[in-house]
Coordinates of N, CA, C and O and ligand atoms in Angstrom, one line a residue:
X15 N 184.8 320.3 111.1 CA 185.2 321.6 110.7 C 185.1 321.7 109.1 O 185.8 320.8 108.5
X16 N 184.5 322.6 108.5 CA 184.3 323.0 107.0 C 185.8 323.7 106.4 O 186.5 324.6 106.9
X17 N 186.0 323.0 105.4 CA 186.8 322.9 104.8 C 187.1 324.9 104.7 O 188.3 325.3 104.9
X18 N 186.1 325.9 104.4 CA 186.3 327.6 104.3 C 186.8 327.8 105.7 O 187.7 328.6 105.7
X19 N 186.5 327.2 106.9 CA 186.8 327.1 108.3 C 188.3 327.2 108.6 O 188.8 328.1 109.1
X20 N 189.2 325.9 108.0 CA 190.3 325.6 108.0 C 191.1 326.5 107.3 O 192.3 326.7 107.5
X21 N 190.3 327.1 106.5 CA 191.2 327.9 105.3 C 191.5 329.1 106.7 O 192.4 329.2 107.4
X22 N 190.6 329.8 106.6 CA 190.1 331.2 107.5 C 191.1 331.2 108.9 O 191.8 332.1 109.4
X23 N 190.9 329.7 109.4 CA 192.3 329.8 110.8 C 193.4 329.9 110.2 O 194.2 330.7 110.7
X24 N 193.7 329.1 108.9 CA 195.2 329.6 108.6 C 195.0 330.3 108.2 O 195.5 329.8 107.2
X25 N 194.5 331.6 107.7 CA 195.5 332.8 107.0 C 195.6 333.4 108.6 O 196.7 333.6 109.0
X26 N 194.5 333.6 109.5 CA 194.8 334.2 110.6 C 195.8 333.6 111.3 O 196.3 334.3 112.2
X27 N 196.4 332.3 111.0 CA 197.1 331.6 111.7 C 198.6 333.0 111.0 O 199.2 333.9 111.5
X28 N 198.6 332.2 109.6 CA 199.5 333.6 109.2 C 199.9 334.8 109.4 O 201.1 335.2 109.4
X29 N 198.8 335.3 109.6 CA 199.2 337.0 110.0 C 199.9 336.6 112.0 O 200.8 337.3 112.4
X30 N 199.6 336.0 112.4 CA 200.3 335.8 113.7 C 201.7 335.6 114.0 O 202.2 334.4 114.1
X31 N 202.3 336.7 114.1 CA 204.3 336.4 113.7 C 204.8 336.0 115.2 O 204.5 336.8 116.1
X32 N 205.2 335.4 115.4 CA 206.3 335.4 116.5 C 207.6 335.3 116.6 O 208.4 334.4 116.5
X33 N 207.9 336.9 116.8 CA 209.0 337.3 117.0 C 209.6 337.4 118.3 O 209.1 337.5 119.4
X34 N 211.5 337.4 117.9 CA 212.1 336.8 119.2 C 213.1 338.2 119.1 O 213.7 338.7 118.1
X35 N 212.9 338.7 120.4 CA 214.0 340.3 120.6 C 215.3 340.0 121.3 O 215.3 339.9 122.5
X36 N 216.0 339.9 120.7 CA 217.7 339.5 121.5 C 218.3 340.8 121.3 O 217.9 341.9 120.9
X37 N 219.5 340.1 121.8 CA 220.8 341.5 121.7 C 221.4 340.9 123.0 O 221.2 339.9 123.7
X38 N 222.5 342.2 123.2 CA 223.1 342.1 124.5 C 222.2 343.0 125.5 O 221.2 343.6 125.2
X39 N 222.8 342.9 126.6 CA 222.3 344.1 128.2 C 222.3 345.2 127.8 O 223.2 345.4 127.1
X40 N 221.5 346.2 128.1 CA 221.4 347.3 127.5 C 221.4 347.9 126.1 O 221.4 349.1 125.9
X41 N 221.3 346.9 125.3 CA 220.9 347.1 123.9 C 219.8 347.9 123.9 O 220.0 348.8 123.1
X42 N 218.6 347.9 124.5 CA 217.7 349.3 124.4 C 216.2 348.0 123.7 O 215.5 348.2 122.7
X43 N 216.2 347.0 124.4 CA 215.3 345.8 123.7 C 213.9 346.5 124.2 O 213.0 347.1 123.5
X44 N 214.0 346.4 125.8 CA 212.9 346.6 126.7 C 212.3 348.2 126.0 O 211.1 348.3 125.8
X45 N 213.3 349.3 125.7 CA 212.6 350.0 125.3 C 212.0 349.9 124.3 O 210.8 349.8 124.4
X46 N 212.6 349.8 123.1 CA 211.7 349.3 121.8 C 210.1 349.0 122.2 O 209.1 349.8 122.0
X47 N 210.1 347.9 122.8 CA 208.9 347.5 123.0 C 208.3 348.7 123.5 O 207.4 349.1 122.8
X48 N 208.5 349.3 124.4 CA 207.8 350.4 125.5 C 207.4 351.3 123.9 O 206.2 351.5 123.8
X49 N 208.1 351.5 123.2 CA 208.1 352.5 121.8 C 206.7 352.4 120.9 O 205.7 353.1 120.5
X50 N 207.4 351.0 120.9 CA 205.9 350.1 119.9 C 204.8 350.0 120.4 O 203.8 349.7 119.7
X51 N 204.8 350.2 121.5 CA 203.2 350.5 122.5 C 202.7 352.0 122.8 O 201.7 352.5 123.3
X52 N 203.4 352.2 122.6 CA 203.6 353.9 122.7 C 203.5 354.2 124.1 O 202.8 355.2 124.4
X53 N 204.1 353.4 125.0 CA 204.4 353.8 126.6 C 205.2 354.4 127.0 O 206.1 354.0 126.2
X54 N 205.9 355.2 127.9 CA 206.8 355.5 128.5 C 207.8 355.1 128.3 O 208.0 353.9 128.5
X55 N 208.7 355.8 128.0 CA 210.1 354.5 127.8 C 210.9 355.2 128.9 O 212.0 355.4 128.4
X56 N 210.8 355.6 130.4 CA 211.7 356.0 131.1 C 212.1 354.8 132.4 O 211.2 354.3 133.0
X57 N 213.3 354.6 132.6 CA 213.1 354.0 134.1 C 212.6 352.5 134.2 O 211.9 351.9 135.0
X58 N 213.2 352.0 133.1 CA 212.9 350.5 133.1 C 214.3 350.0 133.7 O 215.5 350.5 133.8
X59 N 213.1 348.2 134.3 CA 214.6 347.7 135.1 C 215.3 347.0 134.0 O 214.8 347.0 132.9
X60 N 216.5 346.2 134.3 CA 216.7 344.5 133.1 C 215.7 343.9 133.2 O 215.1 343.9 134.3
X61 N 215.4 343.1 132.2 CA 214.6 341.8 132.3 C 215.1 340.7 132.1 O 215.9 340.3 131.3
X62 N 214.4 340.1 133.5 CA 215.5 339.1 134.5 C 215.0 337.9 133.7 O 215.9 337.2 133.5
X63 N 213.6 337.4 133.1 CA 213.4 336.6 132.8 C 212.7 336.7 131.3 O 213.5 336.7 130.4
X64 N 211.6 336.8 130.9 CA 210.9 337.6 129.5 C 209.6 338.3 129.5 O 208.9 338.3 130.4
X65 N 209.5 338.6 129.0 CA 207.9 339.3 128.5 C 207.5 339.4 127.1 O 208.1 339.8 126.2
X66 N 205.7 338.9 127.2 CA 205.5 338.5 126.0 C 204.7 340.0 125.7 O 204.2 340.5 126.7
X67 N 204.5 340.6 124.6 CA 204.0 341.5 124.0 C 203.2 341.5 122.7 O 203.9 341.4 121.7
X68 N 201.9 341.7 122.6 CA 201.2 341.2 121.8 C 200.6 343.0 120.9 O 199.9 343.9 121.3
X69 N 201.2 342.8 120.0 CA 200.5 344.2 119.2 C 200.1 344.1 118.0 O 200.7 343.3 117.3
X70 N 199.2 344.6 117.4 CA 198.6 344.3 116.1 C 199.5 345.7 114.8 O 199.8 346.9 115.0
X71 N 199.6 345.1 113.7 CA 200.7 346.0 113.4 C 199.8 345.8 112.0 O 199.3 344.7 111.8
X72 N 199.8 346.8 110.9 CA 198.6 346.5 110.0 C 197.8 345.4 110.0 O 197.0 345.3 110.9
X73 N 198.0 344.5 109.0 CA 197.1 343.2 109.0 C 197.7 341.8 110.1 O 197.4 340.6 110.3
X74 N 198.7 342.8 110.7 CA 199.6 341.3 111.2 C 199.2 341.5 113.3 O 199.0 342.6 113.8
X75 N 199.2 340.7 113.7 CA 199.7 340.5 115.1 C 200.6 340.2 115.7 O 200.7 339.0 116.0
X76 N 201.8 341.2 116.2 CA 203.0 340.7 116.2 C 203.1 339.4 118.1 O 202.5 339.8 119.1
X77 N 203.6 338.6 118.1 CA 203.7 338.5 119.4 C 205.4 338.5 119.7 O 206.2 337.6 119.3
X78 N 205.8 339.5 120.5 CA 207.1 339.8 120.5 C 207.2 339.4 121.8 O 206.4 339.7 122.7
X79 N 208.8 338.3 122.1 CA 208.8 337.8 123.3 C 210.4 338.9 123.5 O 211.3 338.6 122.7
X80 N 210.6 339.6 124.2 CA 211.4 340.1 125.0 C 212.2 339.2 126.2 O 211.6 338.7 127.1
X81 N 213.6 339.0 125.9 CA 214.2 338.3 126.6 C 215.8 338.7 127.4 O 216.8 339.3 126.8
X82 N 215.7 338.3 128.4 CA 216.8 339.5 128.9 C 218.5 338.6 128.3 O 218.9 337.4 128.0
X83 N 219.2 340.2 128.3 CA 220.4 339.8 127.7 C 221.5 339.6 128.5 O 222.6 339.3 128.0
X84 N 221.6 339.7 129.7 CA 222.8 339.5 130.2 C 223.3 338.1 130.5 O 222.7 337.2 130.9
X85 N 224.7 338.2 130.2 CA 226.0 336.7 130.1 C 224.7 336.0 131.0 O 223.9 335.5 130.2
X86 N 224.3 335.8 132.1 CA 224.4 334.8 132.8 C 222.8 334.0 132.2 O 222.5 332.8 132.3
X87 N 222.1 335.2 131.5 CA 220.4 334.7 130.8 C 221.2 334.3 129.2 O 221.1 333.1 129.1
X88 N 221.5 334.6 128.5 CA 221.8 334.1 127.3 C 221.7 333.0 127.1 O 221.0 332.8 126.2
X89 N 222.3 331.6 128.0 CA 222.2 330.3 127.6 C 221.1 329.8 127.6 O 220.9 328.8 127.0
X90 N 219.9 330.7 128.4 CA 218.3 330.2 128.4 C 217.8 331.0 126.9 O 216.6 331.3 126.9
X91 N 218.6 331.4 125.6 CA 218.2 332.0 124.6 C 217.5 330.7 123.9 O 216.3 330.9 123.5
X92 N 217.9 329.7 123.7 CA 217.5 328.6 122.9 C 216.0 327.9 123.2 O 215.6 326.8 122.7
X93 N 215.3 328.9 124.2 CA 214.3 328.1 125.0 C 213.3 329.0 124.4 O 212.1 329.1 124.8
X94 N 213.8 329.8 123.2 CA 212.6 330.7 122.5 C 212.8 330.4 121.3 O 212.1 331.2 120.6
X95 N 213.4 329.5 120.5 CA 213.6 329.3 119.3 C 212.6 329.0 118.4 O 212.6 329.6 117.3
X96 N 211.8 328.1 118.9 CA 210.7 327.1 118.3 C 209.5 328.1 117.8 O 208.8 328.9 118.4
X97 N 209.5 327.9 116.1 CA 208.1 328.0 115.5 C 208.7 330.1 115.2 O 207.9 331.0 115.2
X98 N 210.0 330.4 115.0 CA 209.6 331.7 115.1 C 209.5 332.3 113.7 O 210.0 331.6 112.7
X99 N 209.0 333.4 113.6 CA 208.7 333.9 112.4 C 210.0 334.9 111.9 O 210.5 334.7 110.8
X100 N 210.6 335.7 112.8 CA 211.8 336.9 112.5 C 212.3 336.7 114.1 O 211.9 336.3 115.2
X101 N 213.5 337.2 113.6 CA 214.6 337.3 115.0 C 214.7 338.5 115.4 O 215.4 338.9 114.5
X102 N 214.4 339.5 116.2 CA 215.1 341.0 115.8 C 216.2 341.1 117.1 O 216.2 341.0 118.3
X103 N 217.4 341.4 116.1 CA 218.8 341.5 117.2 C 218.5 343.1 117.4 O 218.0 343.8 116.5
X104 N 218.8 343.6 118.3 CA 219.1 344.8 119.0 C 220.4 345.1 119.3 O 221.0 344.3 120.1
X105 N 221.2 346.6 118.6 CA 222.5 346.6 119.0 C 222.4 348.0 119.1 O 222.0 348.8 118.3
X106 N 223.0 348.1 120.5 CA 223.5 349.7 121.0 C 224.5 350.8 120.0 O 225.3 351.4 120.6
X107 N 224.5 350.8 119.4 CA 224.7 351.8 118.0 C 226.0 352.6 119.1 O 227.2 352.6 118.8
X108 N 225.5 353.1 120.3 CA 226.6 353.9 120.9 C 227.8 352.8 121.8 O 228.4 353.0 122.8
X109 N 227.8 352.0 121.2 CA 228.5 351.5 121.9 C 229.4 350.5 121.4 O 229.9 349.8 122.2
X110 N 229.7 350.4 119.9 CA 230.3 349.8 118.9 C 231.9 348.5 119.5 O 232.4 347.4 119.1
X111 N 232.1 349.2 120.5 CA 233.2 348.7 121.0 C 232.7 347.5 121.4 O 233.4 346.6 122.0
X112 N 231.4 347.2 121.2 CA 231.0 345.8 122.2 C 230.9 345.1 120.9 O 230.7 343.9 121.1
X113 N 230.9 345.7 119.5 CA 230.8 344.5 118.2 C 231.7 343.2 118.2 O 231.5 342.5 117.2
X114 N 232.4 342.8 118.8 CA 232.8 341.4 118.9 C 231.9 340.8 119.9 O 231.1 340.0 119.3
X115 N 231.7 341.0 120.9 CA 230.7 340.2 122.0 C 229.2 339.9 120.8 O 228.9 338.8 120.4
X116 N 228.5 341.4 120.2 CA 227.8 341.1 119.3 C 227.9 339.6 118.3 O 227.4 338.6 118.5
X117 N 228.6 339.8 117.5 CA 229.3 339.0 116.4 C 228.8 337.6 117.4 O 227.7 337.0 117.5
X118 N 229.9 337.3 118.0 CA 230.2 336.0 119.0 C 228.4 335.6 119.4 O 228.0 334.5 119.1
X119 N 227.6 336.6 119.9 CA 226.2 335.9 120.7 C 225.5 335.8 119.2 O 224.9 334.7 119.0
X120 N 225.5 336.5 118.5 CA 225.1 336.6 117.2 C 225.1 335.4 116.5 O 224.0 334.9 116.2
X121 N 226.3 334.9 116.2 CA 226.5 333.8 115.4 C 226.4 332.3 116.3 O 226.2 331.3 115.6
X122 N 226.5 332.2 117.2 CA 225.7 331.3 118.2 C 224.3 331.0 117.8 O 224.0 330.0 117.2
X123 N 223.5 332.0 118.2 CA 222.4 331.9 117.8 C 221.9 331.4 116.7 O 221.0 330.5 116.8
X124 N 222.2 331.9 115.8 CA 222.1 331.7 114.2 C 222.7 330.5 113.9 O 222.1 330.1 112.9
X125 N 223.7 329.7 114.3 CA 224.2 328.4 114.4 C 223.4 327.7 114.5 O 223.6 326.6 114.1
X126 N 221.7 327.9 115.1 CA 220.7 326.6 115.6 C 220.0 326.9 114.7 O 219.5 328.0 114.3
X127 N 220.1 325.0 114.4 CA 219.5 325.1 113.5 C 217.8 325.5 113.1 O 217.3 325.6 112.0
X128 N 217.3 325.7 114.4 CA 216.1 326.5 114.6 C 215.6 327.8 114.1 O 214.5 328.3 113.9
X129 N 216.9 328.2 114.0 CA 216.7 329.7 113.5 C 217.1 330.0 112.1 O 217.0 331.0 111.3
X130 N 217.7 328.4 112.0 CA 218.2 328.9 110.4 C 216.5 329.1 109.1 O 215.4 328.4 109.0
X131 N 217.0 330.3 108.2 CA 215.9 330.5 107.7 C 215.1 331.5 108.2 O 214.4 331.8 107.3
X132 N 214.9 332.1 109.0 CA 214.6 333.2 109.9 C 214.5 334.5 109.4 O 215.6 335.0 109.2
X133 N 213.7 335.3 109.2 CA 213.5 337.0 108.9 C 214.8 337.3 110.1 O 214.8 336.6 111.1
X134 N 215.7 338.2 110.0 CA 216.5 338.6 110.9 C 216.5 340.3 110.3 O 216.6 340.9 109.3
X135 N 216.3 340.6 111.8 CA 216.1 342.3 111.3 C 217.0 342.7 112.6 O 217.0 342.3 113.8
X136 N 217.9 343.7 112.0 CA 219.4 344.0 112.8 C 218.3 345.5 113.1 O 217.6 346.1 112.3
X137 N 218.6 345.9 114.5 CA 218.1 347.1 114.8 C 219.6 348.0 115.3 O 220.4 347.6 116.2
X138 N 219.7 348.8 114.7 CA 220.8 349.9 115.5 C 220.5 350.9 115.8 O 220.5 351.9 115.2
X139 N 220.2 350.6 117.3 CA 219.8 351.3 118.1 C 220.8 352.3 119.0 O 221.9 352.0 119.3
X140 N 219.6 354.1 119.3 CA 220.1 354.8 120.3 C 220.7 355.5 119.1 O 221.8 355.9 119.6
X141 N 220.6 355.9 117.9 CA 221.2 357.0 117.0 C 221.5 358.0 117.8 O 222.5 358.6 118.0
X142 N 220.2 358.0 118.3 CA 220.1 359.6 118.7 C 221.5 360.3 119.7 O 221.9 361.5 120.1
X143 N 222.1 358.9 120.0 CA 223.6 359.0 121.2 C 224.5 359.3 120.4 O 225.4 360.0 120.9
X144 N 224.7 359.0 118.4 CA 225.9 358.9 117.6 C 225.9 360.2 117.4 O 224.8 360.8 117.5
X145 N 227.0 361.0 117.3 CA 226.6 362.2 116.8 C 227.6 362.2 115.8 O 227.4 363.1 115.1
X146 N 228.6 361.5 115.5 CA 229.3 361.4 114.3 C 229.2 360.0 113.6 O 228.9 358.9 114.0
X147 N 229.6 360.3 112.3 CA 229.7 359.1 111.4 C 228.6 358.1 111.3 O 228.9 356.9 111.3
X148 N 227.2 358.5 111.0 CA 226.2 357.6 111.2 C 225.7 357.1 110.1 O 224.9 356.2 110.0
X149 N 226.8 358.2 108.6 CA 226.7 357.1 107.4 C 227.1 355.8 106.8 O 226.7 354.9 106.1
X150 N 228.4 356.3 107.9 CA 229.3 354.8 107.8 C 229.3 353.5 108.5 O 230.0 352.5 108.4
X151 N 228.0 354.0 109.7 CA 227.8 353.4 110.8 C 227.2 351.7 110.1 O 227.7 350.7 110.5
X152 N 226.2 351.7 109.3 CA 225.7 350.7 108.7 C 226.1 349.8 107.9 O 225.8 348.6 107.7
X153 N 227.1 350.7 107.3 CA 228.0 349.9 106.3 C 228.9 349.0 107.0 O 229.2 347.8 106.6
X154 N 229.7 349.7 108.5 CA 231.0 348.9 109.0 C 229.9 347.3 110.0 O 230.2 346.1 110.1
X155 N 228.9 348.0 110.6 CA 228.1 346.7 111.1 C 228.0 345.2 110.1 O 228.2 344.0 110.5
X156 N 227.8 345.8 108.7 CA 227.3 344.8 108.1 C 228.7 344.1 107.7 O 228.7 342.8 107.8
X157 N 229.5 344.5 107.5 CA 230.8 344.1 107.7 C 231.3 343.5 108.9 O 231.9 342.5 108.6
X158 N 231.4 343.9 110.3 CA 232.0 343.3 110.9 C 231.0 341.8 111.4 O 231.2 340.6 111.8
X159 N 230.2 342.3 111.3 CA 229.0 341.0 111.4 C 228.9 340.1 110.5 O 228.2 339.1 110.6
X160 N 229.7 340.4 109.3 CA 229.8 339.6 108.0 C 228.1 339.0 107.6 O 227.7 337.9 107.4
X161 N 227.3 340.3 107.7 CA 225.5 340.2 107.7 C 225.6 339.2 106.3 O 225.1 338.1 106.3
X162 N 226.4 339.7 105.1 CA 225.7 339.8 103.7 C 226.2 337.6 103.7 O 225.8 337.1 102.7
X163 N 226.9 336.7 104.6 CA 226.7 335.3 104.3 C 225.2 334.9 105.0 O 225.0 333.7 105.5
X164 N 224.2 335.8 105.0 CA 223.4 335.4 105.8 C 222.6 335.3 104.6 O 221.9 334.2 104.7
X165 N 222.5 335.9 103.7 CA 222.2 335.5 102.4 C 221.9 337.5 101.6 O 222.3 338.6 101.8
X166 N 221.1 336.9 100.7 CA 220.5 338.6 100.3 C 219.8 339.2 101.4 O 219.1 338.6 102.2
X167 N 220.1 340.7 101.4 CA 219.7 341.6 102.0 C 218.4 342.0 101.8 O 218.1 341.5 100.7
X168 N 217.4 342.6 102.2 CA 216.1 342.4 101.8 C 214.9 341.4 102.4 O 214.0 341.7 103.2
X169 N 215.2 340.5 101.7 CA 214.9 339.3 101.2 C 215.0 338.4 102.9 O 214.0 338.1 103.6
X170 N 216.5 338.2 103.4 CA 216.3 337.1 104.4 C 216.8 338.4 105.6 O 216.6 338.3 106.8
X171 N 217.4 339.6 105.1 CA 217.7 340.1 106.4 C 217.5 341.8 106.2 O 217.3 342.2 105.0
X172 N 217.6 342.6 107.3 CA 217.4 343.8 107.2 C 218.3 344.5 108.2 O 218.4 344.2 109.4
X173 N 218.7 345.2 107.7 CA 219.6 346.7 109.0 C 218.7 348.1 109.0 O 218.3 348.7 108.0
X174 N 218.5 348.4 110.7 CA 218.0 349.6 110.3 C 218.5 350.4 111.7 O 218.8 349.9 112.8
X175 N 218.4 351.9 111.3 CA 218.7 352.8 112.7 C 217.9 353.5 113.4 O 217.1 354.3 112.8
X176 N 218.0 353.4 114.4 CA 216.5 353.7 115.1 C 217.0 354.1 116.3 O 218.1 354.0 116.8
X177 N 215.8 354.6 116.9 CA 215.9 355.3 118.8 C 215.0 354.6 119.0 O 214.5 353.7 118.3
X178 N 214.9 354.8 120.2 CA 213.5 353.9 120.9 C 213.1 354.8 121.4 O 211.9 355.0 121.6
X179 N 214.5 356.0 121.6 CA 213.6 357.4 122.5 C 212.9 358.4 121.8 O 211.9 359.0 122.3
X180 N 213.5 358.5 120.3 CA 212.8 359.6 119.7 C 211.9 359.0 118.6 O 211.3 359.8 118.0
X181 N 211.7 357.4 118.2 CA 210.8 356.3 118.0 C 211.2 356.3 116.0 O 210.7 355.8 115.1
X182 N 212.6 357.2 116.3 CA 212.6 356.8 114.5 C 213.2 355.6 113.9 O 214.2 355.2 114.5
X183 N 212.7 354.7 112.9 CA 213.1 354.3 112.5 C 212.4 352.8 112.9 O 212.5 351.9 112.1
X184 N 211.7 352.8 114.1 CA 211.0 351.7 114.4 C 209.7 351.5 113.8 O 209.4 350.4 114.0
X185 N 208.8 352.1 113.1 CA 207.9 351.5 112.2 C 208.5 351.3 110.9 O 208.0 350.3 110.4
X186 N 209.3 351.6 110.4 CA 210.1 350.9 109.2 C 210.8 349.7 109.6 O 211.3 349.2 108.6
X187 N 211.0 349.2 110.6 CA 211.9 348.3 110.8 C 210.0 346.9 110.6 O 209.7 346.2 109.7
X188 N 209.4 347.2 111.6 CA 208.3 346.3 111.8 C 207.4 346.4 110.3 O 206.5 345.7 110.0
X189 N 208.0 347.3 109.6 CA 207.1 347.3 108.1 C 207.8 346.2 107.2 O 207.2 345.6 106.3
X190 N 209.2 346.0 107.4 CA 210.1 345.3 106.5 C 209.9 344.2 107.4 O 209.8 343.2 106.6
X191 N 209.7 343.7 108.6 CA 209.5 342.2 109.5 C 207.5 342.1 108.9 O 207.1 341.0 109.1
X192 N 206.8 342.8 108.5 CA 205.6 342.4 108.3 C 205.4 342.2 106.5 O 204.4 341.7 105.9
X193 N 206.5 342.7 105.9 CA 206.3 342.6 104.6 C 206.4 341.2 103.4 O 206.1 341.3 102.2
Ligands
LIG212 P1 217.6 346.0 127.3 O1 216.2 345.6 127.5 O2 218.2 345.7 126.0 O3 218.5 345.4 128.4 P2 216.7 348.6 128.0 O4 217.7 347.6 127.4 O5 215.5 348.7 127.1 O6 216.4 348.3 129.5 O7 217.5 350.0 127.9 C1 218.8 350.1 128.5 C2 219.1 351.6 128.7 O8 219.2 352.2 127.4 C3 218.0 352.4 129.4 O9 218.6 353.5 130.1 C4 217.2 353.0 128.2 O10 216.5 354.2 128.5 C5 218.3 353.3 127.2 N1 217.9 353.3 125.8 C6 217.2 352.4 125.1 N2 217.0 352.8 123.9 C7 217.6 354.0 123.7 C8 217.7 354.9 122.6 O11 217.3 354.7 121.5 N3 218.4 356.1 122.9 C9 218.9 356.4 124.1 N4 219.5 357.5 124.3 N5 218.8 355.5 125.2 C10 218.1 354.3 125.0 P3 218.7 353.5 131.6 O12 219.4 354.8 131.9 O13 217.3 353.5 132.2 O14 219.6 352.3 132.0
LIG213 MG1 215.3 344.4 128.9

């Protein structure tokens, strides 16, 4: 193989991200995806085991592995670690009362050392459910998640609020995971 050859697979190698979609059950993961494809997002079941999803997003090819969240699949989370490019956690925005369980699977995760280093892009998801306090909504996450020891903002992590139903906020989120 010619030395221009080697070059040309890696950058394409590059633009190839593999990203890992966590959260808890009903975080609204499965939709996203459905969003980002622009499919139907109605009437989906849990996902019992994963799904891989391959979309081209400007110059990048995302491959997003979808993995289901409930207690009893969590412990099989560490079997997607390897080689990834960004984490994207998914949190049910209407549902705040579940931010310790968050926190607790959160920082587990982030504990291995596989992931340390990692694009982490916080989605707060289902706005469209908040109907109050959605300015303060970002600020108290980042806080009780204690995001900002993860390092600079920007840079190693991102928060953003988004629907999956009404699709805002999800190309901004995949613009800051491709940037
Ligand atoms: P999961 O893959 O994280 O487990 P799902 O979650 O994508 O299966 O979504 C769980 C439920 O939340 C689904 O409702 C889905 O329609 C809903 N949902 C996901 N994202 C949003 C959102 O942004 N806004 C609103 N209003 N609902 C959302 P059902 O009723 O099918 O269980
Ligand atoms: Mg799912």
């Amino acid at each position: 193989m010619g030395l221009l050859t080697v070059i040309r697979k890696q950058k394409m190698k590059d633009r190839e991200l593999r990203v890992l979609l966590l959260g808890l059950d009903n975080a609204g993961k499965s939709t996203i995806v459905k969003r980002i494809l622009n499919q139907p997002t109605a009437s989906l079941t849990p996902t019992m085991g994963f799904e891989i999803t391959s979309v081209s997003f400007g110059e990048h090819n995302l491959n997003i592995w979808d993995v289901g969240g409930q207690q009893t699949l969590r412990s099989f989370w560490f079997n997607y670690f390897d080689q990834l490019d960004a984490l994207v956690w998914v949190i049910d925005a209407s549902q705040l009362d579940r931010l310790h369980e968050v926190f607790r699977e959160l920082y587990t995760v982030l504990q291995n050392e596989r992931v340390h280093g990692v694009k982490l892009l916080i989605l707060l998801n289902k706005i469209d459910l908040v109907n109050t306090g959605l300015e303060d909504l970002t600020s108290t996450v980042i806080k009780e998640l204690e995001l900002d020891s993860y390092g600079p903002r920007e840079e190693k992590w991102q928060i953003i609020q988004c629907s999956a139903i009404t699709g805002e906020g999800i190309h901004q989120g995949l613009e800051w995971l491709t940037s």
